[in-house]
Coordinates of N, CA and C in Angstrom, one line a residue:
M70 N 0.8 -1.2 0.0 CA 0.0 0.0 0.0 C 0.9 1.3 0.0
T71 N 1.6 1.4 -1.1 CA 2.4 2.6 -1.2 C 2.3 3.2 -2.6
F72 N 1.0 3.5 -3.0 CA 0.8 4.2 -4.3 C 1.5 5.5 -4.3
S73 N 2.2 5.8 -5.3 CA 3.0 7.0 -5.4 C 2.2 8.3 -5.8
L74 N 2.2 9.3 -5.0 CA 1.6 10.6 -5.2 C 2.6 11.7 -5.0
S75 N 2.7 12.7 -5.9 CA 3.6 13.8 -5.7 C 3.0 15.1 -6.2
V76 N 3.5 16.2 -5.6 CA 3.1 17.5 -6.0 C 4.3 18.3 -6.4
S77 N 4.3 18.9 -7.5 CA 5.5 19.6 -8.0 C 5.7 20.9 -7.3
D78 N 7.0 21.3 -7.3 CA 7.3 22.6 -6.6 C 6.6 23.8 -7.3
D79 N 6.3 23.7 -8.6 CA 5.5 24.8 -9.2 C 4.1 24.9 -8.6
V80 N 3.5 23.8 -8.4 CA 2.1 23.8 -7.8 C 2.2 24.3 -6.3
R81 N 3.2 23.9 -5.6 CA 3.4 24.3 -4.2 C 3.6 25.8 -4.1
A82 N 4.3 26.4 -5.1 CA 4.5 27.8 -5.1 C 3.3 28.5 -5.5
L83 N 2.5 28.0 -6.4 CA 1.2 28.6 -6.8 C 0.2 28.6 -5.6
A84 N 0.2 27.5 -4.8 CA -0.8 27.4 -3.8 C -0.2 26.9 -2.5
P85 N 0.5 27.8 -1.8 CA 1.2 27.4 -0.6 C 0.3 26.9 0.5
G86 N -1.0 27.2 0.4 CA -2.0 26.7 1.4 C -2.6 25.4 1.1
F87 N -2.1 24.7 0.1 CA -2.7 23.4 -0.4 C -2.3 22.3 0.5
T88 N -3.3 21.5 0.9 CA -3.1 20.2 1.6 C -3.9 19.1 1.0
H89 N -3.3 17.9 0.9 CA -4.2 16.8 0.5 C -4.0 15.6 1.4
V90 N -5.1 14.9 1.5 CA -5.1 13.6 2.3 C -5.5 12.5 1.3
A91 N -4.8 11.4 1.3 CA -5.1 10.3 0.4 C -5.5 9.1 1.2
I92 N -6.5 8.4 0.6 CA -6.9 7.1 1.2 C -6.7 6.1 0.1
E93 N -5.9 5.1 0.5 CA -5.6 4.0 -0.4 C -6.4 2.8 0.0
A94 N -7.1 2.1 -0.9 CA -8.0 1.1 -0.5 C -8.0 -0.1 -1.5
Y95 N -7.9 -1.3 -0.9 CA -7.9 -2.5 -1.7 C -9.0 -3.5 -1.2
G96 N -9.5 -4.3 -2.1 CA -10.6 -5.2 -1.8 C -11.9 -4.5 -1.7
L97 N -12.1 -3.4 -2.5 CA -13.4 -2.7 -2.5 C -14.5 -3.5 -3.2
V98 N -15.7 -3.2 -2.9 CA -16.8 -3.7 -3.6 C -17.6 -2.6 -4.1
N99 N -17.7 -2.5 -5.4 CA -18.5 -1.5 -6.1 C -19.7 -2.1 -6.8
G100 N -20.6 -1.2 -7.3 CA -21.8 -1.7 -8.0 C -22.7 -0.5 -8.2
P101 N -23.9 -0.7 -8.7 CA -24.8 0.4 -8.9 C -25.1 1.1 -7.6
S102 N -25.6 2.4 -7.7 CA -26.0 3.1 -6.5 C -27.1 2.3 -5.8
T103 N -27.2 2.4 -4.5 CA -28.2 1.7 -3.7 C -29.0 2.7 -3.0
A104 N -30.1 2.2 -2.3 CA -30.9 3.1 -1.5 C -30.1 3.7 -0.4
A105 N -29.1 3.0 0.1 CA -28.3 3.5 1.2 C -27.3 4.6 0.7
S106 N -26.7 4.4 -0.4 CA -25.8 5.5 -1.0 C -26.6 6.7 -1.4
S107 N -27.8 6.5 -1.9 CA -28.7 7.6 -2.3 C -29.1 8.4 -1.0
A108 N -29.3 7.7 0.0 CA -29.7 8.4 1.3 C -28.5 9.2 1.8
L109 N -27.3 8.7 1.6 CA -26.1 9.5 2.0 C -26.0 10.8 1.2
L110 N -26.3 10.7 -0.1 CA -26.3 11.9 -0.9 C -27.4 12.9 -0.5
D111 N -28.5 12.4 -0.2 CA -29.6 13.3 0.3 C -29.2 14.0 1.6
D112 N -28.6 13.2 2.5 CA -28.2 13.8 3.8 C -27.1 14.8 3.6
A113 N -26.2 14.5 2.6 CA -25.1 15.5 2.4 C -25.7 16.8 1.9
A114 N -26.7 16.8 1.1 CA -27.3 18.0 0.6 C -27.9 18.8 1.8
R115 N -28.5 18.1 2.7 CA -29.0 18.8 3.9 C -27.9 19.4 4.7
R116 N -26.8 18.6 4.9 CA -25.7 19.2 5.7 C -25.1 20.4 5.0
L117 N -25.0 20.3 3.7 CA -24.5 21.5 2.9 C -25.4 22.7 3.2
A118 N -26.7 22.6 3.1 CA -27.6 23.7 3.3 C -27.4 24.3 4.6
V119 N -27.2 23.5 5.7 CA -26.9 24.0 7.0 C -25.6 24.8 7.0
R120 N -24.6 24.2 6.4 CA -23.3 24.8 6.4 C -23.3 26.2 5.7
L121 N -24.0 26.3 4.6 CA -24.0 27.5 3.8 C -24.9 28.6 4.5
D122 N -26.0 28.1 5.1 CA -26.9 29.0 5.8 C -27.3 30.2 4.9
G123 N -27.8 29.8 3.7 CA -28.3 30.8 2.8 C -27.4 31.4 1.8
R124 N -26.1 31.1 2.0 CA -25.1 31.7 1.1 C -25.0 30.8 -0.2
A125 N -24.5 31.3 -1.3 CA -24.2 30.5 -2.4 C -22.9 29.8 -2.2
P126 N -22.7 28.6 -2.8 CA -21.4 27.8 -2.6 C -20.1 28.7 -2.8
H127 N -20.1 29.5 -3.8 CA -18.9 30.2 -4.1 C -18.6 31.3 -3.0
E128 N -19.6 31.6 -2.1 CA -19.3 32.5 -1.1 C -18.7 31.9 0.2
D129 N -18.6 30.6 0.2 CA -17.9 29.9 1.3 C -16.4 30.2 1.2
P130 N -15.7 30.5 2.3 CA -14.3 30.9 2.2 C -13.4 29.9 1.5
H131 N -13.7 28.6 1.8 CA -12.9 27.6 1.1 C -13.1 27.6 -0.4
M132 N -14.3 27.7 -0.8 CA -14.6 27.8 -2.3 C -14.1 29.0 -2.9
A133 N -14.1 30.1 -2.1 CA -13.5 31.4 -2.6 C -12.0 31.2 -2.9
A134 N -11.3 30.5 -2.0 CA -9.9 30.2 -2.1 C -9.6 29.4 -3.4
W135 N -10.4 28.4 -3.6 CA -10.3 27.7 -4.9 C -10.5 28.5 -6.1
R136 N -11.4 29.4 -6.1 CA -11.6 30.3 -7.2 C -10.4 31.2 -7.4
E137 N -9.8 31.6 -6.4 CA -8.6 32.5 -6.5 C -7.4 31.7 -7.2
V138 N -7.3 30.4 -6.7 CA -6.2 29.6 -7.3 C -6.5 29.3 -8.8
Y139 N -7.7 29.0 -9.1 CA -8.1 28.7 -10.5 C -7.7 29.9 -11.4
T140 N -8.1 31.1 -10.9 CA -7.7 32.3 -11.6 C -6.2 32.5 -11.8
A141 N -5.5 32.1 -10.7 CA -4.0 32.2 -10.8 C -3.4 31.4 -11.8
F142 N -4.0 30.2 -12.2 CA -3.4 29.4 -13.2 C -4.1 29.5 -14.6
G143 N -4.9 30.6 -14.7 CA -5.5 30.9 -16.0 C -6.9 30.4 -16.3
S144 N -7.6 29.8 -15.4 CA -8.9 29.3 -15.6 C -9.9 30.2 -15.1
K145 N -11.1 30.3 -15.7 CA -12.2 31.1 -15.2 C -13.1 30.3 -14.3
P146 N -13.0 30.6 -13.0 CA -13.7 29.8 -12.0 C -15.2 29.8 -12.1
S147 N -15.8 30.8 -12.8 CA -17.2 30.8 -12.9 C -17.7 29.9 -14.1
R148 N -16.7 29.5 -14.9 CA -17.0 28.6 -16.0 C -16.5 27.2 -15.7
T149 N -15.3 27.0 -15.1 CA -14.7 25.7 -14.8 C -14.6 25.7 -13.3
R150 N -15.6 25.3 -12.6 CA -15.6 25.3 -11.2 C -14.9 24.0 -10.6
N151 N -14.3 24.2 -9.4 CA -13.7 23.0 -8.8 C -14.8 22.0 -8.5
S152 N -14.5 20.8 -8.3 CA -15.5 19.7 -8.2 C -16.4 19.9 -7.1
A153 N -16.0 20.4 -6.0 CA -16.8 20.5 -4.8 C -17.9 21.6 -5.0
E154 N -17.5 22.7 -5.6 CA -18.4 23.8 -5.9 C -19.5 23.4 -6.9
A155 N -19.0 22.6 -8.0 CA -19.9 22.2 -9.0 C -21.0 21.2 -8.4
L156 N -20.5 20.3 -7.6 CA -21.4 19.3 -6.9 C -22.4 20.1 -6.0
A157 N -21.8 21.0 -5.2 CA -22.7 21.8 -4.3 C -23.8 22.5 -5.0
R158 N -23.5 23.1 -6.1 CA -24.6 23.8 -6.9 C -25.6 22.8 -7.4
R159 N -25.2 21.6 -7.8 CA -26.2 20.6 -8.2 C -27.0 20.1 -7.0
A160 N -26.3 20.0 -5.8 CA -27.0 19.5 -4.6 C -28.2 20.4 -4.2
L161 N -28.0 21.7 -4.4 CA -28.9 22.7 -4.1 C -30.0 23.0 -5.1
A162 N -29.8 22.4 -6.3 CA -30.7 22.6 -7.4 C -31.9 21.6 -7.3
D163 N -32.9 21.8 -8.1 CA -34.1 20.9 -8.0 C -33.8 19.5 -8.4
G164 N -32.8 19.3 -9.3 CA -32.5 17.9 -9.7 C -31.7 17.1 -8.7
G165 N -31.0 17.8 -7.8 CA -30.2 17.2 -6.8 C -29.0 16.5 -7.4
L166 N -28.3 15.7 -6.5 CA -27.0 15.1 -6.9 C -27.2 13.9 -7.8
P167 N -26.3 13.7 -8.7 CA -26.4 12.5 -9.6 C -26.0 11.3 -8.8
R168 N -26.6 10.2 -9.2 CA -26.2 8.9 -8.6 C -25.4 8.2 -9.7
I169 N -24.1 7.9 -9.4 CA -23.2 7.4 -10.3 C -22.9 5.9 -10.1
N170 N -22.3 5.5 -9.1 CA -22.1 4.2 -8.6 C -21.8 4.3 -7.1
L171 N -21.8 3.1 -6.5 CA -21.7 3.1 -5.0 C -20.5 3.9 -4.5
L172 N -19.3 3.6 -5.0 CA -18.1 4.3 -4.5 C -18.1 5.8 -4.8
V173 N -18.5 6.1 -6.0 CA -18.5 7.6 -6.3 C -19.6 8.3 -5.5
D174 N -20.7 7.6 -5.2 CA -21.7 8.2 -4.3 C -21.1 8.5 -2.9
L175 N -20.3 7.6 -2.4 CA -19.7 7.8 -1.1 C -18.8 9.0 -1.1
Y176 N -17.9 9.1 -2.0 CA -17.0 10.3 -1.9 C -17.7 11.6 -2.3
N177 N -18.7 11.5 -3.2 CA -19.4 12.7 -3.5 C -20.2 13.2 -2.3
A178 N -20.7 12.3 -1.5 CA -21.4 12.7 -0.3 C -20.5 13.4 0.7
V179 N -19.3 13.0 0.9 CA -18.4 13.6 1.8 C -18.0 15.0 1.2
S180 N -17.7 15.0 -0.1 CA -17.4 16.3 -0.8 C -18.4 17.4 -0.6
V181 N -19.7 17.0 -0.8 CA -20.7 18.0 -0.7 C -21.0 18.4 0.7
A182 N -21.0 17.5 1.6 CA -21.3 17.8 3.0 C -20.3 18.7 3.6
R183 N -19.0 18.5 3.2 CA -17.9 19.2 3.8 C -17.3 20.3 2.9
L184 N -17.8 20.4 1.7 CA -17.3 21.4 0.8 C -15.8 21.3 0.6
I185 N -15.4 20.0 0.2 CA -14.0 19.7 0.0 C -13.9 18.9 -1.4
P186 N -13.1 19.3 -2.3 CA -13.0 18.5 -3.5 C -12.4 17.1 -3.2
V187 N -13.2 16.1 -3.6 CA -12.7 14.7 -3.4 C -12.8 14.0 -4.7
G188 N -11.8 13.2 -5.0 CA -11.8 12.5 -6.2 C -11.4 11.0 -6.0
G189 N -11.7 10.1 -6.9 CA -11.4 8.7 -6.7 C -10.9 8.2 -8.1
E190 N -9.8 7.5 -8.0 CA -9.2 6.8 -9.2 C -9.0 5.3 -9.0
D191 N -9.2 4.6 -10.1 CA -9.0 3.1 -10.0 C -7.5 2.9 -10.1
I192 N -6.9 2.4 -9.0 CA -5.4 2.2 -9.0 C -5.0 1.2 -10.1
D193 N -5.8 0.2 -10.5 CA -5.4 -0.7 -11.5 C -5.5 -0.1 -12.9
R194 N -6.0 1.1 -13.0 CA -6.0 1.7 -14.3 C -5.0 2.9 -14.4
V195 N -4.4 3.2 -13.3 CA -3.3 4.2 -13.3 C -2.0 3.6 -13.7
E196 N -1.3 4.3 -14.6 CA 0.0 3.8 -15.0 C 1.1 4.5 -14.2
G197 N 1.8 3.8 -13.3 CA 2.8 4.4 -12.5 C 2.0 5.1 -11.4
G198 N 2.7 6.1 -10.8 CA 2.0 6.9 -9.8 C 1.3 8.1 -10.4
M199 N 0.8 9.0 -9.5 CA 0.2 10.2 -10.0 C 0.9 11.4 -9.5
R200 N 1.0 12.4 -10.4 CA 1.7 13.7 -10.1 C 0.8 14.9 -10.3
L201 N 0.8 15.8 -9.4 CA 0.1 17.1 -9.6 C 1.1 18.1 -10.1
V202 N 1.0 18.6 -11.3 CA 2.0 19.4 -12.0 C 1.3 20.6 -12.7
R203 N 2.1 21.5 -13.2 CA 1.6 22.6 -14.1 C 2.0 22.1 -15.5
A204 N 1.0 22.0 -16.4 CA 1.1 21.4 -17.7 C 2.0 22.2 -18.6
A205 N 2.7 21.4 -19.5 CA 3.4 22.1 -20.6 C 2.5 22.5 -21.7
G206 N 1.4 21.7 -21.8 CA 0.4 22.0 -22.9 C 0.4 21.0 -23.9
D207 N 1.3 20.1 -24.0 CA 1.3 19.0 -25.0 C 0.9 17.7 -24.5
E208 N 0.6 17.6 -23.2 CA 0.1 16.3 -22.6 C -1.2 15.9 -23.2
E209 N -1.5 14.6 -23.2 CA -2.8 14.1 -23.7 C -3.8 13.9 -22.6
F210 N -5.0 14.3 -22.8 CA -6.1 14.1 -21.9 C -7.2 13.4 -22.8
V211 N -7.4 12.1 -22.6 CA -8.4 11.4 -23.3 C -9.7 11.5 -22.6
T212 N -10.7 12.0 -23.4 CA -12.1 12.1 -22.8 C -13.1 11.7 -23.8
V213 N -14.3 11.9 -23.6 CA -15.4 11.4 -24.5 C -16.3 12.6 -24.8
A214 N -16.5 12.9 -26.1 CA -17.4 13.9 -26.5 C -18.3 13.4 -27.6
G215 N -19.6 13.6 -27.5 CA -20.6 13.1 -28.5 C -20.5 11.6 -28.6
G216 N -20.2 10.9 -27.5 CA -20.2 9.5 -27.6 C -18.9 8.9 -28.1
E217 N -17.9 9.7 -28.5 CA -16.7 9.2 -29.1 C -15.5 9.7 -28.3
E218 N -14.4 8.9 -28.3 CA -13.2 9.3 -27.6 C -12.5 10.4 -28.4
V219 N -12.1 11.4 -27.6 CA -11.3 12.5 -28.2 C -10.1 12.8 -27.3
V220 N -9.1 13.4 -27.9 CA -7.9 13.8 -27.2 C -7.8 15.3 -27.1
E221 N -7.8 15.8 -25.9 CA -7.6 17.2 -25.6 C -6.2 17.4 -25.1
H222 N -5.8 18.7 -25.0 CA -4.5 19.1 -24.4 C -4.8 20.2 -23.4
P223 N -4.2 20.1 -22.2 CA -4.4 21.2 -21.2 C -3.7 22.4 -21.7
D224 N -4.1 23.5 -21.1 CA -3.5 24.8 -21.4 C -2.1 24.8 -20.8
A225 N -1.2 25.5 -21.3 CA 0.2 25.6 -20.7 C 0.0 26.3 -19.4
G226 N 0.6 25.8 -18.3 CA 0.5 26.3 -17.0 C -0.7 25.8 -16.2
E227 N -1.6 25.1 -16.8 CA -2.8 24.6 -16.1 C -2.3 23.5 -15.1
V228 N -3.0 23.5 -14.0 CA -2.7 22.5 -13.0 C -3.4 21.2 -13.3
V229 N -2.7 20.1 -13.4 CA -3.3 18.8 -13.8 C -2.8 17.7 -12.9
W230 N -3.6 16.7 -12.7 CA -3.1 15.4 -12.2 C -2.8 14.5 -13.4
C231 N -1.7 13.8 -13.4 CA -1.3 13.0 -14.5 C -0.6 11.7 -14.0
D232 N -0.6 10.7 -14.9 CA 0.2 9.5 -14.6 C 1.2 9.4 -15.8
E233 N 1.8 8.2 -15.9 CA 2.9 8.1 -17.0 C 2.3 8.1 -18.4
R234 N 1.0 7.9 -18.5 CA 0.3 7.8 -19.8 C -0.2 9.1 -20.2
G235 N -0.6 10.0 -19.3 CA -1.2 11.3 -19.7 C -2.0 11.9 -18.5
V236 N -2.8 12.9 -18.8 CA -3.5 13.6 -17.8 C -4.7 12.8 -17.4
T237 N -4.9 12.7 -16.1 CA -6.0 12.0 -15.5 C -7.1 12.9 -15.0
C238 N -6.8 14.2 -14.7 CA -7.8 15.1 -14.3 C -7.3 16.5 -14.7
R239 N -8.2 17.3 -15.4 CA -7.8 18.6 -15.9 C -8.2 19.7 -14.8
R240 N -7.5 20.8 -14.9 CA -7.8 22.0 -14.1 C -7.9 21.6 -12.6
W241 N -6.9 20.9 -12.2 CA -6.7 20.4 -10.8 C -7.7 19.4 -10.4
N242 N -9.0 19.8 -10.2 CA -10.0 18.8 -9.9 C -11.4 19.1 -10.6
W243 N -11.2 19.6 -11.8 CA -12.4 20.0 -12.5 C -13.1 18.9 -13.3
R244 N -12.2 18.2 -14.2 CA -12.8 17.2 -15.0 C -11.9 16.0 -15.0
Q245 N -12.4 14.9 -14.5 CA -11.7 13.6 -14.5 C -11.8 12.9 -15.9
G246 N -10.7 12.2 -16.3 CA -10.8 11.4 -17.5 C -11.4 10.1 -17.3
P247 N -12.1 9.5 -18.3 CA -12.8 8.2 -18.1 C -11.8 7.0 -17.9
R248 N -10.6 7.2 -18.4 CA -9.6 6.1 -18.3 C -9.4 5.5 -16.9
T249 N -9.3 6.4 -15.9 CA -9.0 6.0 -14.6 C -10.1 6.1 -13.6
R250 N -11.3 6.4 -14.0 CA -12.4 6.7 -13.1 C -12.8 5.3 -12.4
L251 N -13.5 5.4 -11.3 CA -14.1 4.3 -10.6 C -15.3 3.7 -11.4
T252 N -15.2 2.5 -11.8 CA -16.3 1.8 -12.4 C -16.9 0.7 -11.5
E253 N -18.0 0.1 -11.9 CA -18.6 -0.9 -11.1 C -17.7 -2.2 -10.9
E254 N -16.6 -2.2 -11.7 CA -15.7 -3.3 -11.6 C -14.5 -3.0 -10.7
T255 N -14.4 -1.8 -10.3 CA -13.3 -1.3 -9.5 C -13.1 -2.1 -8.2
V256 N -11.9 -2.5 -7.9 CA -11.7 -3.2 -6.6 C -10.6 -2.5 -5.8
S257 N -9.8 -1.6 -6.4 CA -8.7 -0.9 -5.7 C -8.8 0.6 -6.1
G258 N -8.8 1.5 -5.1 CA -8.9 2.9 -5.4 C -8.0 3.8 -4.6
I259 N -7.7 4.9 -5.1 CA -7.0 6.0 -4.4 C -8.0 7.2 -4.4
F260 N -8.3 7.7 -3.2 CA -9.2 8.8 -3.0 C -8.4 10.0 -2.5
L261 N -8.6 11.1 -3.1 CA -7.9 12.3 -2.7 C -8.8 13.4 -2.2
L262 N -8.5 13.9 -1.1 CA -9.3 15.0 -0.5 C -8.3 16.2 -0.5
E263 N -8.8 17.3 -1.2 CA -7.9 18.4 -1.4 C -8.4 19.7 -0.8
S264 N -7.6 20.4 -0.1 CA -8.0 21.7 0.6 C -7.0 22.8 0.4
L265 N -7.5 24.0 0.6 CA -6.7 25.2 0.6 C -6.9 25.9 1.9
A266 N -5.9 26.7 2.3 CA -6.2 27.7 3.4 C -7.3 28.6 2.9
P267 N -8.3 28.9 3.8 CA -8.3 28.9 5.2 C -8.9 27.7 5.9
M268 N -9.1 26.6 5.1 CA -9.7 25.4 5.8 C -8.6 24.8 6.7
P269 N -8.9 24.6 8.0 CA -8.0 23.9 8.9 C -7.7 22.5 8.5
V270 N -6.4 22.1 8.6 CA -6.0 20.7 8.3 C -6.9 19.7 9.0
P271 N -7.2 19.9 10.3 CA -8.0 18.9 11.0 C -9.3 18.7 10.4
E272 N -9.9 19.7 9.7 CA -11.2 19.5 9.0 C -11.0 18.6 7.8
V273 N -9.9 18.6 7.1 CA -9.7 17.7 6.0 C -9.5 16.3 6.6
E274 N -8.7 16.2 7.7 CA -8.5 14.9 8.3 C -9.9 14.3 8.7
A275 N -10.8 15.1 9.3 CA -12.1 14.6 9.7 C -12.9 14.1 8.5
A276 N -12.8 14.8 7.4 CA -13.5 14.4 6.2 C -12.9 13.0 5.7
A277 N -11.6 12.9 5.7 CA -11.0 11.6 5.3 C -11.4 10.5 6.2
A278 N -11.5 10.8 7.5 CA -11.9 9.7 8.4 C -13.3 9.3 8.1
E279 N -14.2 10.3 7.8 CA -15.6 9.9 7.5 C -15.6 9.1 6.2
L280 N -14.9 9.4 5.2 CA -14.9 8.6 4.0 C -14.3 7.2 4.2
A281 N -13.2 7.1 5.0 CA -12.7 5.8 5.3 C -13.7 4.9 6.0
E282 N -14.4 5.6 6.9 CA -15.5 4.8 7.6 C -16.5 4.3 6.7
L283 N -16.9 5.1 5.7 CA -17.9 4.7 4.8 C -17.4 3.6 3.9
L284 N -16.2 3.7 3.5 CA -15.6 2.7 2.6 C -15.6 1.3 3.4
E285 N -15.2 1.4 4.6 CA -15.2 0.2 5.4 C -16.6 -0.4 5.6
K286 N -17.6 0.5 5.8 CA -18.9 0.0 6.0 C -19.5 -0.7 4.7
F287 N -19.2 -0.1 3.6 CA -19.8 -0.6 2.3 C -18.9 -1.6 1.7
S288 N -17.7 -1.8 2.1 CA -16.8 -2.8 1.6 C -16.1 -3.5 2.8
P289 N -16.9 -4.3 3.5 CA -16.4 -5.0 4.7 C -15.2 -5.9 4.3
G290 N -14.1 -5.7 5.1 CA -12.9 -6.5 4.9 C -11.9 -5.8 3.9
A291 N -12.2 -4.7 3.4 CA -11.3 -4.0 2.5 C -10.1 -3.5 3.4
R292 N -8.9 -3.4 2.7 CA -7.7 -2.9 3.4 C -7.6 -1.4 3.0
I293 N -7.7 -0.6 4.1 CA -7.8 0.8 3.9 C -6.8 1.6 4.7
E294 N -6.0 2.4 4.1 CA -5.0 3.2 4.7 C -5.3 4.7 4.5
V295 N -5.4 5.5 5.6 CA -5.5 6.9 5.4 C -4.2 7.5 5.7
R296 N -3.6 8.2 4.7 CA -2.3 8.7 4.8 C -2.3 10.0 5.6
A297 N -1.2 10.4 6.1 CA -1.1 11.7 6.8 C -1.2 12.8 5.8
P298 N -1.8 13.9 6.3 CA -1.9 15.1 5.4 C -0.5 15.5 4.8
E299 N -0.5 15.9 3.6 CA 0.7 16.5 3.0 C 0.4 17.9 2.6
S300 N 1.1 18.8 3.1 CA 0.9 20.2 2.9 C 2.0 20.8 2.0
A301 N 1.6 21.9 1.4 CA 2.5 22.6 0.4 C 3.5 23.4 1.2
S302 N 3.1 23.9 2.4 CA 4.0 24.8 3.1 C 5.1 24.0 3.9

């Protein structure tokens, strides 16, 4: 259980208040969304409403910090929102949160309830470790548009997660590629919880503990390791 994750010095310089906590998990059980995972998403939306207390998601200090960082690397945060803000907006809308699959529902619930970007990757689909870097602009990001596979390239200077094959997530935590996402066949995953100052590190740790507990509950017998927080400063 030593999946390799690294953050480049360029990213650390861009966002000195960045912290991430990783959860490495093996022996997971995934499948379609269930009544239980759906209930978690509904509860997360209620927790979010209490947390915001009438404010819009982007008015939360943590979401405001993410908007500042997105602007700093050249993205327009009102058009390409971080994953937590995008989910929060959906949670508060009439349609509510999407139901994807069991594992995705679990980390989406934690992300929404705590307003923290959370992502999950299938370790068996990642080539080598994962690195958070500022893109040169020639890296490949394979996605799907109009039902067909297409190759995009990040903007030069854009913050991306990548492995040895290419970009796995564009604009830090905006859009995940389909190659490494969690599917109903996934049995091993790496889950990333990402925060910026002013969110206290213990709050990120509490979110990771909540997600780890959910993973253990829905995948009894899974081997789960919550790593210590890694900060940019």
